[in-house]
mmCIF file of C-alpha atoms in Angstrom:
data_model
loop_
_atom_site.group_PDB
_atom_site.id
_atom_site.type_symbol
_atom_site.label_atom_id
_atom_site.label_comp_id
_atom_site.label_asym_id
_atom_site.label_seq_id
_atom_site.Cartn_x
_atom_site.Cartn_y
_atom_site.Cartn_z
ATOM 1 C CA MET P 152 0.042 0.020 0.004
ATOM 2 C CA LYS P 153 1.067 3.569 -0.693
ATOM 3 C CA ASP P 154 0.757 4.517 3.016
ATOM 4 C CA LEU P 155 3.181 1.807 4.049
ATOM 5 C CA ARG P 156 5.629 2.899 1.345
ATOM 6 C CA ARG P 157 5.453 6.493 2.582
ATOM 7 C CA TYR P 158 5.988 5.260 6.111
ATOM 8 C CA LEU P 159 9.081 3.303 5.038
ATOM 9 C CA ALA P 160 10.348 6.339 3.162
ATOM 10 C CA LEU P 161 9.934 8.465 6.372
ATOM 11 C CA LYS P 162 11.808 5.923 8.413
ATOM 12 C CA TYR P 163 14.665 5.565 6.022
ATOM 13 C CA ILE P 164 15.047 9.371 6.067
ATOM 14 C CA GLN P 165 14.812 9.400 9.868
ATOM 15 C CA TYR P 166 17.346 6.673 10.591
ATOM 16 C CA LEU P 167 19.493 6.159 7.528
ATOM 17 C CA VAL P 168 19.681 9.673 5.945
ATOM 18 C CA LEU P 169 19.657 12.196 8.778
ATOM 19 C CA SER P 170 22.813 12.300 10.821
ATOM 20 C CA SER P 171 20.973 12.864 14.051
ATOM 21 C CA SER P 172 17.354 12.869 15.186
ATOM 22 C CA ASN P 173 15.491 16.102 15.773
ATOM 23 C CA ALA P 174 12.153 17.016 17.291
ATOM 24 C CA VAL P 175 10.368 17.248 13.954
ATOM 25 C CA SER P 176 11.533 13.831 12.644
ATOM 26 C CA THR P 177 10.811 12.255 16.074
ATOM 27 C CA LEU P 178 7.341 13.580 16.114
ATOM 28 C CA LEU P 179 6.572 12.484 12.531
ATOM 29 C CA GLY P 180 8.039 9.137 13.173
ATOM 30 C CA LEU P 181 5.845 8.610 16.272
ATOM 31 C CA LEU P 182 2.792 9.698 14.427
ATOM 32 C CA GLY P 183 3.618 7.502 11.448
ATOM 33 C CA SER P 184 4.248 4.484 13.563
ATOM 34 C CA ALA P 185 0.975 4.960 15.468
ATOM 35 C CA TYR P 186 -0.805 5.240 12.146
ATOM 36 C CA THR P 187 0.975 2.210 10.713
ATOM 37 C CA MET P 188 0.108 -0.010 13.707
ATOM 38 C CA ILE P 189 -3.541 0.914 13.185
ATOM 39 C CA LEU P 190 -3.321 0.415 9.458
ATOM 40 C CA LEU P 191 -1.817 -3.021 9.785
ATOM 41 C CA GLN P 192 -4.838 -4.204 11.829
ATOM 42 C CA SER P 193 -7.083 -3.612 8.678
ATOM 43 C CA SER P 194 -8.147 -6.520 6.712
ATOM 44 C CA LYS P 195 -7.237 -4.677 3.532
ATOM 45 C CA VAL P 196 -3.593 -5.183 4.438
ATOM 46 C CA SER P 197 -2.147 -8.541 3.358
ATOM 47 C CA PHE P 198 -0.228 -9.769 6.437
ATOM 48 C CA LYS P 199 2.884 -11.168 4.765
ATOM 49 C CA SER P 200 6.552 -11.231 5.843
ATOM 50 C CA THR P 201 7.128 -7.586 4.829
ATOM 51 C CA ALA P 202 4.081 -6.496 6.984
ATOM 52 C CA VAL P 203 5.576 -8.425 9.957
ATOM 53 C CA LEU P 204 8.863 -6.577 9.622
ATOM 54 C CA ILE P 205 7.019 -3.187 9.226
ATOM 55 C CA SER P 206 4.931 -3.983 12.279
ATOM 56 C CA SER P 207 7.953 -4.695 14.359
ATOM 57 C CA LEU P 208 9.574 -1.447 13.005
ATOM 58 C CA ALA P 209 6.508 0.560 14.130
ATOM 59 C CA GLN P 210 6.558 -1.095 17.520
ATOM 60 C CA ALA P 211 10.150 0.019 18.024
ATOM 61 C CA ASP P 212 8.986 3.594 18.310
ATOM 62 C CA ILE P 213 7.248 2.601 21.641
ATOM 63 C CA LEU P 214 10.798 2.842 23.019
ATOM 64 C CA VAL P 215 10.957 6.486 21.847
ATOM 65 C CA PHE P 216 7.702 7.233 23.595
ATOM 66 C CA LEU P 217 8.958 5.583 26.802
ATOM 67 C CA SER P 218 12.182 7.654 26.504
ATOM 68 C CA LEU P 219 10.195 10.868 26.290
ATOM 69 C CA VAL P 220 8.024 9.891 29.300
ATOM 70 C CA TYR P 221 11.090 8.910 31.220
ATOM 71 C CA ASP P 222 12.723 12.231 30.483
ATOM 72 C CA LEU P 223 9.606 14.075 31.757
ATOM 73 C CA VAL P 224 9.659 11.945 34.995
ATOM 74 C CA LEU P 225 13.335 12.646 35.516
ATOM 75 C CA GLY P 226 12.786 16.356 34.769
ATOM 76 C CA SER P 227 10.312 16.478 37.685
ATOM 77 C CA PHE P 228 12.884 15.090 40.127
ATOM 78 C CA GLY P 229 15.679 17.513 39.026
ATOM 79 C CA ALA P 230 19.168 17.034 40.370
ATOM 80 C CA GLY P 231 18.241 14.076 42.673
ATOM 81 C CA VAL P 232 18.483 11.566 39.791
ATOM 82 C CA SER P 233 21.653 9.364 39.543
ATOM 83 C CA PRO P 234 23.616 9.350 36.306
ATOM 84 C CA ALA P 235 22.903 5.645 35.827
ATOM 85 C CA ALA P 236 19.080 6.334 35.935
ATOM 86 C CA SER P 237 19.306 9.246 33.579
ATOM 87 C CA ALA P 238 21.215 7.039 31.096
ATOM 88 C CA LEU P 239 18.169 4.777 30.667
ATOM 89 C CA ALA P 240 16.329 7.327 28.429
ATOM 90 C CA ARG P 241 19.456 7.407 26.176
ATOM 91 C CA ILE P 242 19.620 3.624 26.088
ATOM 92 C CA LEU P 243 15.942 3.391 25.041
ATOM 93 C CA LEU P 244 16.686 5.671 22.116
ATOM 94 C CA THR P 245 19.819 3.676 21.222
ATOM 95 C CA ALA P 246 17.747 0.480 21.206
ATOM 96 C CA ASN P 247 15.094 2.051 18.999
ATOM 97 C CA THR P 248 17.702 3.350 16.541
ATOM 98 C CA HIS P 249 19.507 0.028 16.248
ATOM 99 C CA VAL P 250 16.347 -2.069 15.935
ATOM 100 C CA SER P 251 14.927 0.288 13.329
ATOM 101 C CA CYS P 252 18.103 0.452 11.289
ATOM 102 C CA VAL P 253 18.425 -3.328 11.092
ATOM 103 C CA LEU P 254 14.670 -3.877 10.334
ATOM 104 C CA LEU P 255 14.754 -1.298 7.582
ATOM 105 C CA SER P 256 17.724 -3.173 6.043
ATOM 106 C CA CYS P 257 15.763 -6.419 6.328
ATOM 107 C CA VAL P 258 12.901 -4.760 4.471
ATOM 108 C CA ALA P 259 15.249 -3.514 1.843
ATOM 109 C CA PHE P 260 16.837 -6.991 1.458
ATOM 110 C CA GLU P 261 13.410 -8.517 1.091
ATOM 111 C CA ALA P 262 12.477 -5.949 -1.677
ATOM 112 C CA TYR P 263 15.704 -7.028 -3.439
ATOM 113 C CA LEU P 264 14.633 -10.694 -3.234
ATOM 114 C CA ILE P 265 11.232 -9.966 -4.463
ATOM 115 C CA THR P 266 12.580 -7.955 -7.342
ATOM 116 C CA PHE P 267 15.394 -10.160 -8.549
ATOM 117 C CA LEU P 268 14.671 -13.632 -7.075
ATOM 118 C CA PRO P 269 10.896 -13.799 -6.605
ATOM 119 C CA LEU P 270 10.381 -17.540 -7.100
ATOM 120 C CA GLU P 271 13.699 -18.716 -5.577
ATOM 121 C CA SER P 272 13.270 -16.750 -2.385
ATOM 122 C CA ARG P 273 9.585 -17.496 -1.861
ATOM 123 C CA PRO P 274 10.353 -20.379 0.700
ATOM 124 C CA LEU P 275 12.397 -17.810 2.750
ATOM 125 C CA ARG P 276 9.938 -15.038 2.704
ATOM 126 C CA THR P 277 7.422 -16.385 5.176
ATOM 127 C CA VAL P 278 5.632 -14.824 8.041
ATOM 128 C CA ARG P 279 7.287 -17.413 10.362
ATOM 129 C CA ASN P 280 10.770 -16.461 9.262
ATOM 130 C CA ALA P 281 9.975 -12.774 9.457
ATOM 131 C CA ARG P 282 8.803 -13.119 13.062
ATOM 132 C CA LEU P 283 11.905 -15.170 13.943
ATOM 133 C CA ILE P 284 14.196 -12.477 12.439
ATOM 134 C CA SER P 285 12.332 -9.721 14.301
ATOM 135 C CA ARG P 286 12.704 -11.686 17.640
ATOM 136 C CA VAL P 287 16.447 -12.318 17.081
ATOM 137 C CA ILE P 288 16.966 -8.561 16.349
ATOM 138 C CA TRP P 289 15.112 -7.484 19.508
ATOM 139 C CA MET P 290 17.054 -10.061 21.608
ATOM 140 C CA LEU P 291 20.488 -8.974 20.267
ATOM 141 C CA VAL P 292 19.706 -5.278 20.852
ATOM 142 C CA ALA P 293 18.273 -5.921 24.253
ATOM 143 C CA ALA P 294 21.623 -7.772 25.154
ATOM 144 C CA GLU P 295 23.583 -4.866 23.709
ATOM 145 C CA CYS P 296 21.623 -2.265 25.782
ATOM 146 C CA ALA P 297 21.949 -4.390 28.942
ATOM 147 C CA LEU P 298 25.722 -4.280 28.514
ATOM 148 C CA PHE P 299 25.639 -0.417 28.116
ATOM 149 C CA LEU P 300 23.412 -0.137 31.154
ATOM 150 C CA MET P 301 25.818 -2.296 33.249
ATOM 151 C CA ASP P 302 28.799 -0.299 31.993
ATOM 152 C CA ASP P 303 27.018 3.018 32.898
ATOM 153 C CA HIS P 304 26.052 1.622 36.348
ATOM 154 C CA LEU P 305 29.640 0.526 37.095
ATOM 155 C CA ARG P 306 31.022 3.813 35.861
ATOM 156 C CA ALA P 307 28.506 5.825 38.063
ATOM 157 C CA SER P 308 29.365 3.749 41.123
ATOM 158 C CA SER P 309 33.129 4.251 40.495
ATOM 159 C CA SER P 310 33.632 0.478 40.502
ATOM 160 C CA VAL P 311 37.095 -0.973 39.779
ATOM 161 C CA GLY P 312 38.181 -4.514 39.059
ATOM 162 C CA LEU P 313 38.023 -7.219 36.443
ATOM 163 C CA LEU P 314 34.235 -6.866 35.890
ATOM 164 C CA PHE P 315 34.507 -3.076 35.323
ATOM 165 C CA GLN P 316 37.372 -3.642 32.891
ATOM 166 C CA LEU P 317 35.548 -6.344 30.963
ATOM 167 C CA SER P 318 32.263 -4.456 30.681
ATOM 168 C CA SER P 319 34.091 -1.231 29.729
ATOM 169 C CA THR P 320 36.095 -3.004 27.037
ATOM 170 C CA ALA P 321 33.073 -4.901 25.681
ATOM 171 C CA ALA P 322 30.938 -1.774 25.658
ATOM 172 C CA ALA P 323 33.662 0.264 23.756
ATOM 173 C CA LEU P 324 34.014 -2.502 21.111
ATOM 174 C CA LEU P 325 30.334 -2.822 20.753
ATOM 175 C CA ARG P 326 29.891 0.938 20.275
ATOM 176 C CA SER P 327 32.676 0.833 17.571
ATOM 177 C CA LEU P 328 31.039 -2.149 15.892
ATOM 178 C CA SER P 329 27.643 -0.434 15.948
ATOM 179 C CA TYR P 330 29.019 2.606 14.304
ATOM 180 C CA ILE P 331 30.778 0.604 11.558
ATOM 181 C CA LEU P 332 27.583 -1.506 11.119
ATOM 182 C CA GLY P 333 25.551 1.683 10.728
ATOM 183 C CA ILE P 334 27.735 2.902 7.975
ATOM 184 C CA LEU P 335 27.665 -0.459 6.214
ATOM 185 C CA LEU P 336 23.853 -0.582 6.466
ATOM 186 C CA ARG P 337 23.574 2.838 4.879
ATOM 187 C CA ILE P 338 25.773 1.802 1.887
ATOM 188 C CA ILE P 339 24.002 -1.576 1.440
ATOM 189 C CA ASN P 340 20.532 0.137 1.568
ATOM 190 C CA VAL P 341 21.657 2.708 -1.057
ATOM 191 C CA TYR P 342 22.954 -0.037 -3.266
ATOM 192 C CA ILE P 343 19.928 -2.156 -2.973
ATOM 193 C CA TYR P 344 17.405 0.625 -3.887
ATOM 194 C CA TYR P 345 19.738 1.834 -6.612
ATOM 195 C CA LYS P 346 19.626 -1.659 -8.192
ATOM 196 C CA ILE P 347 15.903 -1.908 -7.704
ATOM 197 C CA PHE P 348 15.211 1.673 -9.183
ATOM 198 C CA PHE P 349 17.163 0.978 -12.288
ATOM 199 C CA SER P 350 15.687 -2.513 -12.762
ATOM 200 C CA ILE P 351 12.121 -1.217 -12.882
ATOM 201 C CA SER P 352 12.891 2.047 -14.672
ATOM 202 C CA PRO P 353 11.749 2.129 -18.305
ATOM 203 C CA ARG P 354 14.678 1.454 -20.554
#
């Protein structure tokens, strides 16, 4: 549907084009996700693997909403909030960004398969596989954010020792890996849609 394509375009701009989020893109993203979740409940939408991925993408914006609410709650307490507690809102945004970027890349890869390998890829493009992929992505990002939270907690408590060194090293490596992966996903998505665009353009 055109509305879902517009929503995907909005999300690609928000997460894979803009260098950083801003109030306008965040608000549009939240409104788009709310509308998309309602739209996906309609019987007019064929609930296939792509719809499963888009549904998970829309649900990821719940983390943004929770982050905003958490910021409001923290603001009401003022300076009495610990650094580790204030880091939770940032971790929620990180989780949202990472989940959204990977899911958008999954949608792009599926579009590539549909365009160039429609019959060969049909056994892979199932609702069951899409749900499995979504769960795995959420689990990996949850583990990543748990490590970041533990590292922030240890830093805030001025901990020393082997656990602090391990968590600090692992968190630093993971942040570097996330940055590199983000760049690669941008390149891959541009390449995929470049190929798709020129494959369907009139010659």
